[in-house]
Amino acid sequence: MKHNYFTLTIPALKENVGLVRVLVASFAAQKDLTLPELDDIKVAVSEAVTNSIIHGYGNNPGEIIIKGYFADEGLYIEVIDFGKGIDREKIREKAVLDPEEEHPGLGFIFMQSLMDRVEIIPGERGTKVILFKRILADRTA
Amino acid sequence: MKHNYFTLTIPALKENVGLVRVLVASFAAQKDLTLPELDDIKVAVSEAVTNSIIHGYGNNPGEIIIKGYFADEGLYIEVIDFGKGIDREKIREKAVLDPEEEHPGLGFIFMQSLMDRVEIIPGERGTKVILFKRILADRTA
Amino acid sequence: IGEIRRYLRDNNPIRVSRSLRDVAYKALQVRDNLVGRFSREPTVNEIAEELKIPREEVVFALDAIQDPVSLFDPIYQ
Ligand SMILES: Nc1ncnc2c1ncn2[C@@H]1O[C@H](COP(=O)(O)OP(=O)(O)O)[C@@H](O)[C@H]1O
Ligand SMILES: Nc1ncnc2c1ncn2[C@@H]1O[C@H](COP(=O)(O)OP(=O)(O)O)[C@@H](O)[C@H]1O
Ligand SMILES: [Mg+2]
Ligand SMILES: [Mg+2]
């Protein structure tokens, strides 16, 4: 398959989470994935998009960009918003990613356990979350 | 539901027709549509995207933009490419839309019969096809 | 016909797994039941509600068991 990717722009509405899920699943399914793997990716992406809607924009109007591409022998999904941004202190302290923390966000814990890599990149405005899932080249081998 | 829309950008690859179909159908399903109505929309959009890949880009690399939004009591889907463009003469003579023509393109005939309106807009570079499907406000009434 | 079937299958956006197929056929079954009950074509939302799954998943599953190519595309290119 030739190099493939997508960029999707949607308003930050709850009813669009399902939309993103099936788009990402259809895209990921172009590679040889099992349904449980697809489900992992769908759940992780849902968490990231829901965060942008709820935390990034506080349920106010805004746009979310979702990008997908295959690279580094896996699938990258980026979820980008231009909302209030995620607390840099929180990320540095790894509070959002540490399951040992007192009140850890379950969303990021989830994303981390379902994906092979999760990166949180605070933008000048808003947040970018990069999710990476390794895809076995040939599982029948 | 608040005003909703999407913009999707993908490379002009055959394997992305399925991706577009699923996204458009999921988007359309946010309104009260039946399965046959969804199928009509899916087939029409597939034809437009396939045209961009085959005719617009002649199966060479390029990008396609698909936009969807609800307006005028219906669903609009725009399929935009930046390929070789559709012959203006052909459109003016309505050859592409006339079932009586000797070698009519079946794709456009199909789009016309499945949707409530089809517009072909030659761009400075490439082609924009606008598809419109009226959506009944309340079918249970 | 075998050739065409293989083409369609190989070009399916998702390798149609068993459980996905199950969802799709259940959706079609529910659709038939609802047609009987309502005496009209049910909406996707009504089918999804009956199945208790998100409507996008109904759309996704049904698409996976469908002929994915353009009807008027030359099959052999
Ligand atoms: N897109 C975002 N924009 C701003 N803040 C965010 C974003 N995503 C996450 N956060 C912050 O990180 C915290 C942890 O997120 P998460 O692990 O999903 O837990 P939860 O959503 O249950 O609070 C959130 O409570 C919020 O403060
Ligand atoms: N996106 C496009 N870019 C350039 N030419 C196009 C495009 N879409 C359609 N056409 C032209 O219009 C004709 C009719 O299209 P269509 O009705 O789909 O029939 P077919 O694809 O079977 O030829 C095509 O043969 C092609 O010449
Ligand atoms: Mg969360
Ligand atoms: Mg055509």
Tab-separated table of C-alpha atoms in Angstrom, chain B residues 14 17-18 21-22 25-26 29-36 38-39 42-43 47 50 54 106 110 139-140, chain C residues 13 28 31 40-47 55-56 59-60 62-63 66-73 77:
chain	number	residue	atom	x	y	z
B	14	LYS	CA	-8.689	3.598	-4.118
B	17	VAL	CA	-13.128	5.236	-0.971
B	18	GLY	CA	-14.302	2.931	1.818
B	21	ARG	CA	-18.087	6.072	2.643
B	22	VAL	CA	-18.033	5.135	6.310
B	25	ALA	CA	-22.588	7.518	6.317
B	26	SER	CA	-21.792	8.001	10.011
B	29	ALA	CA	-26.726	9.024	10.369
B	30	GLN	CA	-26.660	11.882	12.890
B	31	LYS	CA	-29.931	12.787	11.214
B	32	ASP	CA	-32.838	10.385	11.091
B	33	LEU	CA	-32.028	8.424	7.953
B	34	THR	CA	-33.014	4.949	6.834
B	35	LEU	CA	-30.560	2.335	5.560
B	36	PRO	CA	-31.686	2.714	1.910
B	38	LEU	CA	-27.751	5.974	3.645
B	39	ASP	CA	-26.911	3.576	0.832
B	42	LYS	CA	-22.797	6.216	0.062
B	43	VAL	CA	-23.004	5.140	-3.558
B	47	GLU	CA	-18.848	7.618	-7.485
B	50	THR	CA	-13.741	7.427	-7.577
B	54	ILE	CA	-9.470	7.952	-11.817
B	106	LEU	CA	-23.001	6.379	-15.607
B	110	PHE	CA	-26.334	7.624	-10.790
B	139	ARG	CA	-40.633	10.755	9.475
B	140	THR	CA	-42.440	9.293	12.464
C	13	PRO	CA	-11.829	-1.649	4.052
C	28	LEU	CA	-30.461	-6.278	9.175
C	31	ARG	CA	-34.405	-3.643	10.494
C	40	ARG	CA	-42.156	1.858	7.349
C	41	GLU	CA	-38.414	1.818	6.908
C	42	PRO	CA	-36.771	2.318	10.341
C	43	THR	CA	-33.999	4.874	10.782
C	44	VAL	CA	-30.437	3.910	11.650
C	45	ASN	CA	-30.961	5.449	15.082
C	46	GLU	CA	-33.937	3.206	15.713
C	47	ILE	CA	-31.931	0.148	14.703
C	55	ARG	CA	-25.260	4.155	15.468
C	56	GLU	CA	-21.783	4.584	13.980
C	59	VAL	CA	-22.958	1.936	9.943
C	60	PHE	CA	-19.440	0.547	10.230
C	62	LEU	CA	-23.024	-2.803	7.578
C	63	ASP	CA	-20.426	-1.163	5.381
C	66	GLN	CA	-21.174	-4.484	1.574
C	67	ASP	CA	-19.901	-4.370	-1.945
C	68	PRO	CA	-17.230	-1.723	-1.521
C	69	VAL	CA	-16.437	-0.805	-5.116
C	70	SER	CA	-17.981	1.662	-7.461
C	71	LEU	CA	-20.775	-0.117	-9.278
C	72	PHE	CA	-19.670	1.275	-12.576
C	73	ASP	CA	-15.996	0.832	-12.165
C	77	GLN	CA	-8.226	-2.741	-14.485
